[in-house]
Short mmCIF file of C-alpha atoms and ligand atoms in Angstrom, two decimals:
data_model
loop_
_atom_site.label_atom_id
_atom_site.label_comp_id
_atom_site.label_asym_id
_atom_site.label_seq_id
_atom_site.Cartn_x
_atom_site.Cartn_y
_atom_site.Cartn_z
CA UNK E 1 -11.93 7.61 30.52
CA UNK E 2 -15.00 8.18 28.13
CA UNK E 3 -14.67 7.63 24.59
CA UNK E 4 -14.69 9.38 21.84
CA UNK E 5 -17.77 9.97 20.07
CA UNK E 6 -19.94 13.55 18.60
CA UNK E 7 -20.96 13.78 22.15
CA UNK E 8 -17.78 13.93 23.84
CA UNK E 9 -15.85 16.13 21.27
CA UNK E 10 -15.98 19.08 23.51
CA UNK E 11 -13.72 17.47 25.47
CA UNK E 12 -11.28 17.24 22.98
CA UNK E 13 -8.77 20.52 22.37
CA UNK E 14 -10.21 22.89 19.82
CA UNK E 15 -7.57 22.87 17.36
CA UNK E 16 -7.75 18.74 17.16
CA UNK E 17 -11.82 18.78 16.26
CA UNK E 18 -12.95 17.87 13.17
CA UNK E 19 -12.26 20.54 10.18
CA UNK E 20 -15.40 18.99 7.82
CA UNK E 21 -18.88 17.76 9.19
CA UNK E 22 -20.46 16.26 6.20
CA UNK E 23 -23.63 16.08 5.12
CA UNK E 24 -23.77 13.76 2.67
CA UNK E 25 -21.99 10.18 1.73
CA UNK E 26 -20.39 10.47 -1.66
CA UNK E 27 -17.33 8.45 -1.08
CA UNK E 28 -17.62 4.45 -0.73
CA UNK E 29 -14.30 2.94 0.57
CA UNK E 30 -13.25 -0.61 0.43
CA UNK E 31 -10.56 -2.20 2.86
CA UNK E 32 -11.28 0.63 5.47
CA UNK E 33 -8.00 -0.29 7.57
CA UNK E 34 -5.45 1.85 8.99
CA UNK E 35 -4.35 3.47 5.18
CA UNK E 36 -6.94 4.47 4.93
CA UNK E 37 -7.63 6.76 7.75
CA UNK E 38 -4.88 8.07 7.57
CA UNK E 39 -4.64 8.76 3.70
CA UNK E 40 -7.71 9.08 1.63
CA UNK E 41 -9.82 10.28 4.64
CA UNK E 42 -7.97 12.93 5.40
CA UNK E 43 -7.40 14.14 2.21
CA UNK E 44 -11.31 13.84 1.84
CA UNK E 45 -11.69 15.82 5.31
CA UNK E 46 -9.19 18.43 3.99
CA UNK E 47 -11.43 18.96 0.14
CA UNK E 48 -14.36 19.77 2.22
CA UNK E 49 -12.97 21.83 4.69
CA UNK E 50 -11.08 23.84 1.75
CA UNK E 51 -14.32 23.90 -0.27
CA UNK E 52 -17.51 23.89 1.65
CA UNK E 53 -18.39 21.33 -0.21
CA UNK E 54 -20.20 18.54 2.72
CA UNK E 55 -21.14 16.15 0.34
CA UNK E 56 -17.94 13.67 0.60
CA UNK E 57 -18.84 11.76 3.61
CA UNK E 58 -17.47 8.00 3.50
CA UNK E 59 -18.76 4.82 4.24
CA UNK E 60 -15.97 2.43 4.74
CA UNK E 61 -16.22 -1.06 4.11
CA UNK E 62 -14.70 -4.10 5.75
CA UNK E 63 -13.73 -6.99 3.70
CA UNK E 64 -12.96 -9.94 6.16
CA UNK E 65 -13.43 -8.60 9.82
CA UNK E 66 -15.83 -6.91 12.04
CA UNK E 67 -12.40 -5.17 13.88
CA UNK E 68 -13.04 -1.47 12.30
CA UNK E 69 -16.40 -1.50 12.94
CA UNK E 70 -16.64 -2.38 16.18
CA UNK E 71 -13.80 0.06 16.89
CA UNK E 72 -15.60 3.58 14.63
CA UNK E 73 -19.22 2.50 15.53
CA UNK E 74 -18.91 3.31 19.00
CA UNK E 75 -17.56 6.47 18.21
CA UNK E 76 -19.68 7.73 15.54
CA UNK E 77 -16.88 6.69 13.28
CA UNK E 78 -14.87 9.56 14.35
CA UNK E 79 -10.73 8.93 15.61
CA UNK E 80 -7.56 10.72 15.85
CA UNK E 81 -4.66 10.58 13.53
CA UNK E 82 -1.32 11.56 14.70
CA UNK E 83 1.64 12.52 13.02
CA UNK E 84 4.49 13.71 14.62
CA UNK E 85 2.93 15.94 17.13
CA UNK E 86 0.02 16.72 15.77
CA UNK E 87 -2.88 15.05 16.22
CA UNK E 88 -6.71 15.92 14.73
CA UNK E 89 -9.94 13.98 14.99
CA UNK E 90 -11.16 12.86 11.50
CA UNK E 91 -14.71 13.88 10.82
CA UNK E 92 -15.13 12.61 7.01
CA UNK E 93 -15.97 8.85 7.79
CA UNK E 94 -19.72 8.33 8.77
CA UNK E 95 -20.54 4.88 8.24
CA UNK E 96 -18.41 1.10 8.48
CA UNK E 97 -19.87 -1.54 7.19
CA UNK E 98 -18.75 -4.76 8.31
CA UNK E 99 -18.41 -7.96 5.81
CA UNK E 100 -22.07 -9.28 5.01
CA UNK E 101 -22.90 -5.18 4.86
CA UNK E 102 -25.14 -4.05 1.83
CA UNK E 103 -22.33 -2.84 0.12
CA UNK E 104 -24.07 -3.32 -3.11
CA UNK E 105 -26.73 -0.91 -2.18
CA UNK E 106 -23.90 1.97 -0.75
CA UNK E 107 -22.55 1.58 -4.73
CA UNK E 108 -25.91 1.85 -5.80
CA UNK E 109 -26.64 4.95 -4.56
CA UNK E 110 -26.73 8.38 -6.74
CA UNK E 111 -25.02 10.30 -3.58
CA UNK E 112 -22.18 7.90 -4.10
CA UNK E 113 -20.20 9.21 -6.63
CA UNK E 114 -16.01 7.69 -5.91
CA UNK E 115 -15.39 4.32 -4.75
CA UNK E 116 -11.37 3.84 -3.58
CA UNK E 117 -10.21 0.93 -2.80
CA UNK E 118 -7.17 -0.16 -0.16
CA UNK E 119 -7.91 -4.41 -0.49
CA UNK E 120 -4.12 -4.95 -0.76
CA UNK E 121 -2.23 -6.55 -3.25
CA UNK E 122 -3.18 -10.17 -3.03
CA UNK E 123 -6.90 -9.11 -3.77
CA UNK E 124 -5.92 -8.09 -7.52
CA UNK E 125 -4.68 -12.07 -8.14
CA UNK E 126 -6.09 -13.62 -10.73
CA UNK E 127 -5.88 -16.97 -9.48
CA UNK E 128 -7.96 -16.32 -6.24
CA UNK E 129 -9.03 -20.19 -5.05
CA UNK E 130 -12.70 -20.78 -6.39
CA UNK E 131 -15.62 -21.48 -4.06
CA UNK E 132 -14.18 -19.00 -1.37
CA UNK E 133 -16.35 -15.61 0.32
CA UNK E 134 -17.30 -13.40 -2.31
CA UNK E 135 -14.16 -11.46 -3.21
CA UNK E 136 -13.42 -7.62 -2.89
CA UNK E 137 -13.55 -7.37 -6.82
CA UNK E 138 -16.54 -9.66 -6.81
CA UNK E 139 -18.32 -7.34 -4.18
CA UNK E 140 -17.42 -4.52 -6.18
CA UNK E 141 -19.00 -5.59 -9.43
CA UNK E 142 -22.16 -6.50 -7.85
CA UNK E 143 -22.38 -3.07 -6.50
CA UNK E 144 -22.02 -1.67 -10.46
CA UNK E 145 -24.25 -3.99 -11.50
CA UNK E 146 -26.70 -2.78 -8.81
CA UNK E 147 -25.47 0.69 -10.28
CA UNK E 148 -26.44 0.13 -13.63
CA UNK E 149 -30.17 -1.36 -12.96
CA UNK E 150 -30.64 1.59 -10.83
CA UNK E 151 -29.50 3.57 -13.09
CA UNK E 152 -27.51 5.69 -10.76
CA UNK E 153 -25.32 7.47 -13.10
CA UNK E 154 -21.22 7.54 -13.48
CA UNK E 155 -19.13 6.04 -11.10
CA UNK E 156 -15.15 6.89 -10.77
CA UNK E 157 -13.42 3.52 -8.94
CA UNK E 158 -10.13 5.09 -7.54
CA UNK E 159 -7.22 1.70 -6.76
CA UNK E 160 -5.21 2.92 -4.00
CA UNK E 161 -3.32 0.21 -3.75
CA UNK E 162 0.50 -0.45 -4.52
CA UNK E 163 0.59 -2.05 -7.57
CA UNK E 164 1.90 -0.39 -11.11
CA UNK E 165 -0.92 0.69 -13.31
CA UNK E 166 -3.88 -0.28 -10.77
CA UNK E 167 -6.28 2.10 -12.39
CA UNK E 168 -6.11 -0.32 -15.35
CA UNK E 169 -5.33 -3.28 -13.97
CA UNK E 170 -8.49 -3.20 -11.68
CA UNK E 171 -10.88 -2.31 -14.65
CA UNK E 172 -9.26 -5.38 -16.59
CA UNK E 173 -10.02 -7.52 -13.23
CA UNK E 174 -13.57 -6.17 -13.25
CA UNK E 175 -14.03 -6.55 -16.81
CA UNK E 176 -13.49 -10.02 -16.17
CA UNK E 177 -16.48 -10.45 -14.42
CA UNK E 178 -19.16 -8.45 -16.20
CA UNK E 179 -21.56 -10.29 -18.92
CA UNK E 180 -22.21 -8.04 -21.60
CA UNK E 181 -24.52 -5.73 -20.71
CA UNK E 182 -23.04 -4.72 -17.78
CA UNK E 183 -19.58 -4.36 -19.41
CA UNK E 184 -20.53 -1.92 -22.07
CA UNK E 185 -22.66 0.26 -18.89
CA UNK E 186 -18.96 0.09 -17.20
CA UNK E 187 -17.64 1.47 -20.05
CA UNK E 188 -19.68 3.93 -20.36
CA UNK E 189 -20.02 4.97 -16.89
CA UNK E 190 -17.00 3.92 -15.17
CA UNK E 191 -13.56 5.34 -14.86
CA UNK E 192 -10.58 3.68 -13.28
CA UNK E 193 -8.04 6.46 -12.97
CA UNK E 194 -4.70 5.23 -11.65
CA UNK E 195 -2.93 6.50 -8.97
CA UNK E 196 0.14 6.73 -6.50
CA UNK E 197 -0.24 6.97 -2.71
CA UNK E 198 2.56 6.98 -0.07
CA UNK E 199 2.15 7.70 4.05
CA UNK E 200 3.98 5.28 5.84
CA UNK E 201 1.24 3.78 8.89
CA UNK E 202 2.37 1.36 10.95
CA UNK E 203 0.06 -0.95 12.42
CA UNK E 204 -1.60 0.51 15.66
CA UNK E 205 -0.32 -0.85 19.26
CA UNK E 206 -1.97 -0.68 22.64
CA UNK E 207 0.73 1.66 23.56
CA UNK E 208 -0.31 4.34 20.79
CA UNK E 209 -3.80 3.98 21.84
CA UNK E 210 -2.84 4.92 26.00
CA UNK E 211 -0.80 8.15 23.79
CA UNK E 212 -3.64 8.79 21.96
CA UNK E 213 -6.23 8.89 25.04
CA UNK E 214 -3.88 10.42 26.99
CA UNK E 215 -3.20 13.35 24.47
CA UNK E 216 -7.14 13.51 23.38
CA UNK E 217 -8.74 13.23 26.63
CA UNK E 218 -10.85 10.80 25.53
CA UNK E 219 -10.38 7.09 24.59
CA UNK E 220 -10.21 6.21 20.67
CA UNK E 221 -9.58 2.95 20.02
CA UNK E 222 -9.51 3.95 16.46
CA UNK E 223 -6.74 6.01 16.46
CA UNK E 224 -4.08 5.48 13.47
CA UNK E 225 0.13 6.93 14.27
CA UNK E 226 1.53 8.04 11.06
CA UNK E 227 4.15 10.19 9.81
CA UNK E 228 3.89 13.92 9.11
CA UNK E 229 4.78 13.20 5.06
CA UNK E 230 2.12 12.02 2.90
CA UNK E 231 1.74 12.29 -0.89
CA UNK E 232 -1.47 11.53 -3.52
CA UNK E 233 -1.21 11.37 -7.05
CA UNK E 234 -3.90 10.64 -9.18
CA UNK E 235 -4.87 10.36 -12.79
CA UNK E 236 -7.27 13.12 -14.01
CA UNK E 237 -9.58 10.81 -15.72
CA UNK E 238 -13.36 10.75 -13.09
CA UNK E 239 -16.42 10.18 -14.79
CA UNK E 240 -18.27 12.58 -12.76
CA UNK E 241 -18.04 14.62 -9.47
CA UNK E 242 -15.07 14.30 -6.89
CA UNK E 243 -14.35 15.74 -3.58
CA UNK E 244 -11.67 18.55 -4.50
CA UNK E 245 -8.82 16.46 -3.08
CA UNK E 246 -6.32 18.78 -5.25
CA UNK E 247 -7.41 21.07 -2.51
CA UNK E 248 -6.50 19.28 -0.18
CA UNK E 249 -2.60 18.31 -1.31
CA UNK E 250 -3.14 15.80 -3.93
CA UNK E 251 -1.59 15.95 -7.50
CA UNK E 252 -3.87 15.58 -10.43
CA UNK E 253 -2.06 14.52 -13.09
CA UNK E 254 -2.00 13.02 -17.23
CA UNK E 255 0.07 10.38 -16.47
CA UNK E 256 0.50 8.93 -12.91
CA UNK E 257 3.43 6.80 -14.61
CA UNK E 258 7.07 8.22 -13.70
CA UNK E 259 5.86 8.49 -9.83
CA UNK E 260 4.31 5.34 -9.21
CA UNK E 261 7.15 3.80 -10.52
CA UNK E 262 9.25 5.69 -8.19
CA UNK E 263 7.40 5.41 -5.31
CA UNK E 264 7.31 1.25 -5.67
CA UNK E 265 10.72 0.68 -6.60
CA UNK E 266 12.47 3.10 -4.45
CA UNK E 267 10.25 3.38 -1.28
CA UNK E 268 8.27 -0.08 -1.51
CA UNK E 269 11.65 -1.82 -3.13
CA UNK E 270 13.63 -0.71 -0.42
CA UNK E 271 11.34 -1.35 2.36
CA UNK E 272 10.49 -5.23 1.01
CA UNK E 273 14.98 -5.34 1.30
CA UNK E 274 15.02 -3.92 4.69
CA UNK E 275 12.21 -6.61 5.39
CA UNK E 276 13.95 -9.59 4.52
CA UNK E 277 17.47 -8.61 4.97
CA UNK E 278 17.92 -5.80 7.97
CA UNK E 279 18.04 -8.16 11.19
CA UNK E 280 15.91 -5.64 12.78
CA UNK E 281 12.55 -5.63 14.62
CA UNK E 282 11.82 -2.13 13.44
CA UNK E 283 12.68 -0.23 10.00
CA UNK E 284 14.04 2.99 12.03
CA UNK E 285 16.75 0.39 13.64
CA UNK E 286 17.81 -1.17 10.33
CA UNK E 287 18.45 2.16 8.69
CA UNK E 288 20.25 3.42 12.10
CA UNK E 289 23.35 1.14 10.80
CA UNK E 290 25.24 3.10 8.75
CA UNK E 291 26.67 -0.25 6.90
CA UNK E 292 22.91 -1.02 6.16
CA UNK E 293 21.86 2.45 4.61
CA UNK E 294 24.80 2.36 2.55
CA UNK E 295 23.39 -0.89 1.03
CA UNK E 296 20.09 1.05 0.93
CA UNK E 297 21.99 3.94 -1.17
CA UNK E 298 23.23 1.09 -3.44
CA UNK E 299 20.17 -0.75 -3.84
CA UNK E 300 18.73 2.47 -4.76
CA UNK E 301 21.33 4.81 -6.52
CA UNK E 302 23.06 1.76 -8.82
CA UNK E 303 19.80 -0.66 -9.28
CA UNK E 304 16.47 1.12 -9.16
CA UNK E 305 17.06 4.48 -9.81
CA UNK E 306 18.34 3.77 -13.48
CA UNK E 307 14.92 2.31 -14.32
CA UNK E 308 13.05 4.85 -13.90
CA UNK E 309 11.96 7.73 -16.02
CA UNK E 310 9.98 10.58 -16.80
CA UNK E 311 11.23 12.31 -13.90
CA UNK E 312 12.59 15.41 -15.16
CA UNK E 313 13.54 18.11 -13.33
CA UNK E 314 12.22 15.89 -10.44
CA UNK E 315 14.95 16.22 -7.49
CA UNK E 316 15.07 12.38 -7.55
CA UNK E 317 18.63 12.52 -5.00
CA UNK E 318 16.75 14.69 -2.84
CA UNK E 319 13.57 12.31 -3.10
CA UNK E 320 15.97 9.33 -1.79
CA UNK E 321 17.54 11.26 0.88
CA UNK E 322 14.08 11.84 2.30
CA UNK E 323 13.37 8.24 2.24
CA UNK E 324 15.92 7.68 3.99
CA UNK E 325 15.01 10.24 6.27
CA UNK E 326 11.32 9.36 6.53
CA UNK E 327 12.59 5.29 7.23
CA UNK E 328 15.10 6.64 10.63
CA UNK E 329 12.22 8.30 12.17
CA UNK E 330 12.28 7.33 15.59
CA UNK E 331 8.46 8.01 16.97
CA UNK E 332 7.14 5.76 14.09
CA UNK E 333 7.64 2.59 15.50
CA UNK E 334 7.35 0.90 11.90
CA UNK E 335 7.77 -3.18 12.62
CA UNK E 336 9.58 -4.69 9.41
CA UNK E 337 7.52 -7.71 10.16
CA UNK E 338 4.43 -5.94 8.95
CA UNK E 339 6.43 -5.46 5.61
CA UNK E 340 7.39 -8.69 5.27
CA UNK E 341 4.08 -10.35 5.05
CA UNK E 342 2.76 -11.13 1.13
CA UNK E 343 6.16 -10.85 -0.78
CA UNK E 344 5.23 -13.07 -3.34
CA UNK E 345 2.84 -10.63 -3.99
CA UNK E 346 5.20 -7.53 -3.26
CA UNK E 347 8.37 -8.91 -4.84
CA UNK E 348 7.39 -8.23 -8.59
CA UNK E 349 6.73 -4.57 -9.06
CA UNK E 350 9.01 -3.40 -5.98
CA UNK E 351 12.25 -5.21 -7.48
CA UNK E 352 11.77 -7.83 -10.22
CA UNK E 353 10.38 -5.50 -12.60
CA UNK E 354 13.46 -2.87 -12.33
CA UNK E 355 15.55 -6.35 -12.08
CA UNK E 356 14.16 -6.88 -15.46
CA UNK E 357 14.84 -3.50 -16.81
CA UNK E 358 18.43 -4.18 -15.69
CA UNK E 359 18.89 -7.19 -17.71
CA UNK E 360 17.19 -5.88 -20.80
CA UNK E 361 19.90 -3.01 -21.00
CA UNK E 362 22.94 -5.56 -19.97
CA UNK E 363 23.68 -4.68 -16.44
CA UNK E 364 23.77 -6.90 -13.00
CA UNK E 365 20.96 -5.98 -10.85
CA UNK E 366 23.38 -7.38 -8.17
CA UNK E 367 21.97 -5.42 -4.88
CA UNK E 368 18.51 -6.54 -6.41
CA UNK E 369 19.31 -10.24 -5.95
CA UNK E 370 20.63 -9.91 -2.59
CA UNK E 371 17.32 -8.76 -1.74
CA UNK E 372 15.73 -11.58 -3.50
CA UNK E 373 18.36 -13.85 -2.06
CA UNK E 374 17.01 -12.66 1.47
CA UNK E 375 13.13 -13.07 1.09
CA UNK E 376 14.28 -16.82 -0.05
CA UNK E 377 15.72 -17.62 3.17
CA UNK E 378 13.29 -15.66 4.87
CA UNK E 379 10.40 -18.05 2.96
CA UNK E 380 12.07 -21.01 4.05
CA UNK E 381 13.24 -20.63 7.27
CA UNK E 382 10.62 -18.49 8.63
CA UNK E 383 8.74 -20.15 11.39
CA UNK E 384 5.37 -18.48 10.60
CA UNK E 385 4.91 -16.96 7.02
CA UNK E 386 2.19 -14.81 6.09
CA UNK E 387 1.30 -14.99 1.99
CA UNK E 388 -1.06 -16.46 -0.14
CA UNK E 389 1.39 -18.76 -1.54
CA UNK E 390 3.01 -19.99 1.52
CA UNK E 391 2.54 -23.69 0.38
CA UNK E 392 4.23 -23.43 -1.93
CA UNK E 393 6.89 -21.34 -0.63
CA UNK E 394 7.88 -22.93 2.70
CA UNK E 395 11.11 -25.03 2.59
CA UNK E 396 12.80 -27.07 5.94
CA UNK E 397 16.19 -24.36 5.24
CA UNK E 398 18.98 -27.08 4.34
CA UNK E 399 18.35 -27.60 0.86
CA UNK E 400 21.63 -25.77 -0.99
CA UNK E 401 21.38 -22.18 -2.13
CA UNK E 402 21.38 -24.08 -5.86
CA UNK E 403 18.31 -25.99 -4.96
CA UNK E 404 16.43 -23.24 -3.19
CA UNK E 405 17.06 -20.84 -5.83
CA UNK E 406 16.15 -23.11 -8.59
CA UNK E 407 12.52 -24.06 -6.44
CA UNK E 408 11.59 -20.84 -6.30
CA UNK E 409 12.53 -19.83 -9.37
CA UNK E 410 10.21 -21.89 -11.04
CA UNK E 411 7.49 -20.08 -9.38
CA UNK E 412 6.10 -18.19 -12.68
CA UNK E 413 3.75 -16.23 -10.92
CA UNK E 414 6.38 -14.72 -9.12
CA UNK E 415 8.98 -14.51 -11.50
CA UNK E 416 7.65 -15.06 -14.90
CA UNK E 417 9.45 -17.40 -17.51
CA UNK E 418 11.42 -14.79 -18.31
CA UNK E 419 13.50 -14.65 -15.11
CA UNK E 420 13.13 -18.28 -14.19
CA UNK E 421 15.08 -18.33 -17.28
CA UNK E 422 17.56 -15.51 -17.02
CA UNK E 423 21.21 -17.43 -15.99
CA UNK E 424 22.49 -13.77 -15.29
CA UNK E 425 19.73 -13.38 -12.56
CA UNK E 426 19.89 -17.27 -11.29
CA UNK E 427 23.42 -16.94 -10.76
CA UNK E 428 23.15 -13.90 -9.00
CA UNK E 429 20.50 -14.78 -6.48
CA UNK E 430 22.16 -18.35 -5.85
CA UNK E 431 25.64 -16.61 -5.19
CA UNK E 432 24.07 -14.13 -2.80
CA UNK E 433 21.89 -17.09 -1.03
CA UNK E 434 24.86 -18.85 -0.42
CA UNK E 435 27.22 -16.68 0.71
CA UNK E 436 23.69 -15.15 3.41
CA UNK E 437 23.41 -18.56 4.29
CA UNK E 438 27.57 -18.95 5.38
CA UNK E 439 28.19 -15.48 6.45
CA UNK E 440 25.36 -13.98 7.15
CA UNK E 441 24.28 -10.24 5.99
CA UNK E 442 26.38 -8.18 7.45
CA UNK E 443 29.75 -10.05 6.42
CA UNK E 444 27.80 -10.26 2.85
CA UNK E 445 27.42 -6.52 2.26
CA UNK E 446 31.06 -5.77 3.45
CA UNK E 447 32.64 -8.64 0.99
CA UNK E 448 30.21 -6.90 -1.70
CA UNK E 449 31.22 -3.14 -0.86
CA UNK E 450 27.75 -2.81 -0.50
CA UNK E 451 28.37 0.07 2.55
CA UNK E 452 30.91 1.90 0.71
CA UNK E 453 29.79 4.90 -1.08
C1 CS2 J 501 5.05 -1.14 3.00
C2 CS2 J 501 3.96 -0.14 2.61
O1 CS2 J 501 3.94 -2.86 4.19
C3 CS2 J 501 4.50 -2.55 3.14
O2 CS2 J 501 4.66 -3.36 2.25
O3 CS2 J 501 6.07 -1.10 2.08
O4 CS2 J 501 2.80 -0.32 3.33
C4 CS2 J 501 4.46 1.31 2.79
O5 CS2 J 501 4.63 1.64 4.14
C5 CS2 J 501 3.51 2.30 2.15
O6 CS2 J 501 3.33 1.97 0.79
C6 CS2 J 501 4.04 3.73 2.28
O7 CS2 J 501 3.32 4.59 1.47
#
């Protein structure tokens, strides 16, 4: 079968073509992975086709593999994105640049007027290892300070990435790095609006691609699967021009607070529990047992929705039901595995931060712990573990429930000195280890009433 490229498109049906053709590159993206394509770009797709407007092209950039570019390049960057039954070729991407790519110069450029990022959240550690490549933060801040002696004019750097607060977290990151000069040009120039962003896209498997060819006519091997829901909210704080992306869906809003909590706690918080404490190879499976969504209810009804606020008026119940909802869909094919990889870098703002909130007001963030209580064992008995702090993590799984707790505990980066601390939250976590490590889950969330309503 050919592949996909501009001069194949007439092959492909009508109604899946590209809605934008743009003209222009205004949009640099780093971390251009599946997310991505799937998110931003189509939102970006969707402001031009609403507007006219063809001066929102994107030029994705790779941070640690050629993979995307060897995959777009081909195909004059365009590929499908299916969700549900629908499925349209992308148009807004028109350049990848692999790592080692003049980045610098794509930030550097007056056209460019957005940067988003998708770099994940290990890349916004403060402790990255020294001496290592140049870092996505690092790469970005040479491209402003290429900006500045060009004197190319505002920038608005958009953090798409699942973390509370990123807007402000990233510009404290950058700050970081900037001598003088070039911090007072960022703050003149530079806005870091925060923002919320939910689709859920699993990774891609050869058996989606076959799909995909087979329903495009034409080979893509960068095709991304996703689900039909998808939701943007961002800040209204850009320092210049934008693609009209509230045209396109997205929410512009003063304060991006109340729903990125939501979104992290409830969605993220609940996917990191399926994760580590399901059983199951895929996240439609785990919530198919009616003993584990009840958990899921629990977890979310008694421990993380009473943390959250600024939500009125906002059908939260109705919010939860979908997630449930959006987790059972069958055609998604969502592996918990992917999910599981970085918790230590997952774990704080999807439940140790509403753990915290718990405490503060007196209560027992008991379906909390169980979830911490299952990303321990999963840490140390997992046979390959994927996070940045897997030294340190790693245990041989017969050390006591006591012991293992009180190890990982004392992990500050994970959980602070305020929780290492907490007896309340030790206890909790060490009774829930143990009685995992006798009984085993499903046992443990029947002796808890965790599946009752
Ligand atoms: C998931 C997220 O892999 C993970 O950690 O929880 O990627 C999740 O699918 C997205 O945030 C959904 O918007």
């Amino acid at each position: 079968m050919v592949r996909l490229s501009r001069a194949t498109l007439s092959r492909v049906a009508p109604a899946a073509r590209p809605l934008a053709e743009p003209r222009l590159t205004g949009v640099v993206h780093l971390g251009i992975g599946a997310f991505h394509r799937a998110h931003q770009a189509v939102y970006t797709e969707r402001a031009m086709a609403a507007t006219g407007d063809d001066r929102w092209g994107i030029c994705g950039a790779s941070q640690r593999s050629t993979d995307v570019a060897d995959r777009l390049r081909p195909q004059d960057c365009l590929y499908g994105v299916r969700a549900g039954d629908e499925i349209r070729v992308v148009g807004s991407v028109r350049e990848v640049l692999a790592p080692g790519g003049d980045l610098a110069a794509r930030l550097a450029a007056p056209q460019t007027a957005v940067v988003t990022l998708t770099i994940t959240e290990k890349a916004y550690r403060r402790d990255l290892p020294p001496g290592g490549p140049p870092t996505a933060i690092g790469r970005l801040v040479a491209g402003l300070r290429a900006r500045a002696a060009a004197d190319a004019g505002p920038l608005t750097v958009v953090s798409c990435d699942n973390l509370p607060d990123n807007g402000a977290t990233l510009a404290g990151l950058v700050a970081e790095l900037c001598e003088p000069p070039l911090l007072q040009w960022v703050e003149e120039n530079v806005r870091f609006p925060a923002t919320m962003v939910d689709r859920i896209v699993p990774a891609i498997t050869q058996a989606d691609l076959d799909d995909m060819a087979a329903r495009l006519g034409v080979t893509d091997l960068g095709a991304v699967v996703t689900e039909p829901f998808t939701q943007w909210v961002i800040e209204d704080s850009f320092a210049g021009d934008r693609p009209a992306w509230d045209k396109a869906g997205a929410l512009l809003v003063g304060d991006v607070r109340p729903y990125e909590r939501m979104k992290l706690r409830l969605l993220n918080g609940s996917h990191s529990a399926i994760a580590y404490l399901s059983g199951a190879a895929l996240v439609s499976e785990a919530v198919g047992d009616p003993a584990f969504a009840g958990f899921l209810r629990r977890l979310m009804d008694d421990d993380l929705s009473p943390t959250l606020d600024g939500l009125d008026g906002f059908d939260l119940a109705g919010y939860k039901e979908s997630l449930l909802a959006r987790f059972a869909n069958p055609g998604l094919r969502h592996r918990v595995a992917q999910i599981a990889v970085d918790g230590s870098q997952k774990l704080p703002q999807r439940l140790l931060d509403p753990a915290r909130d718990l405490l503060a007001g007196g209560h027992e963030p008991r379906w909390i712990a169980l979830a911490v209580a299952g990303w321990m064992r999963h840490v140390t008995t997992a046979r390959e573990l994927d996070d940045p702090l897997a030294d340190r993590l790693r245990g041989d799984g017969t050390a006591s429930a006591a012991a293992t707790v009180n190890r990982l505990l004392s992990l500050e980066e994970i959980f602070g000195a305020d929780l290492q601390e907490n007896e309340v939250f030790r206890d909790l976590v060490t009774d829930c280890l143990a009685r995992i490590n006798a009984d085993g889950v499903p046992a443990t969330l029947r002796a808890l009433d965790a599946g009752s309503p």
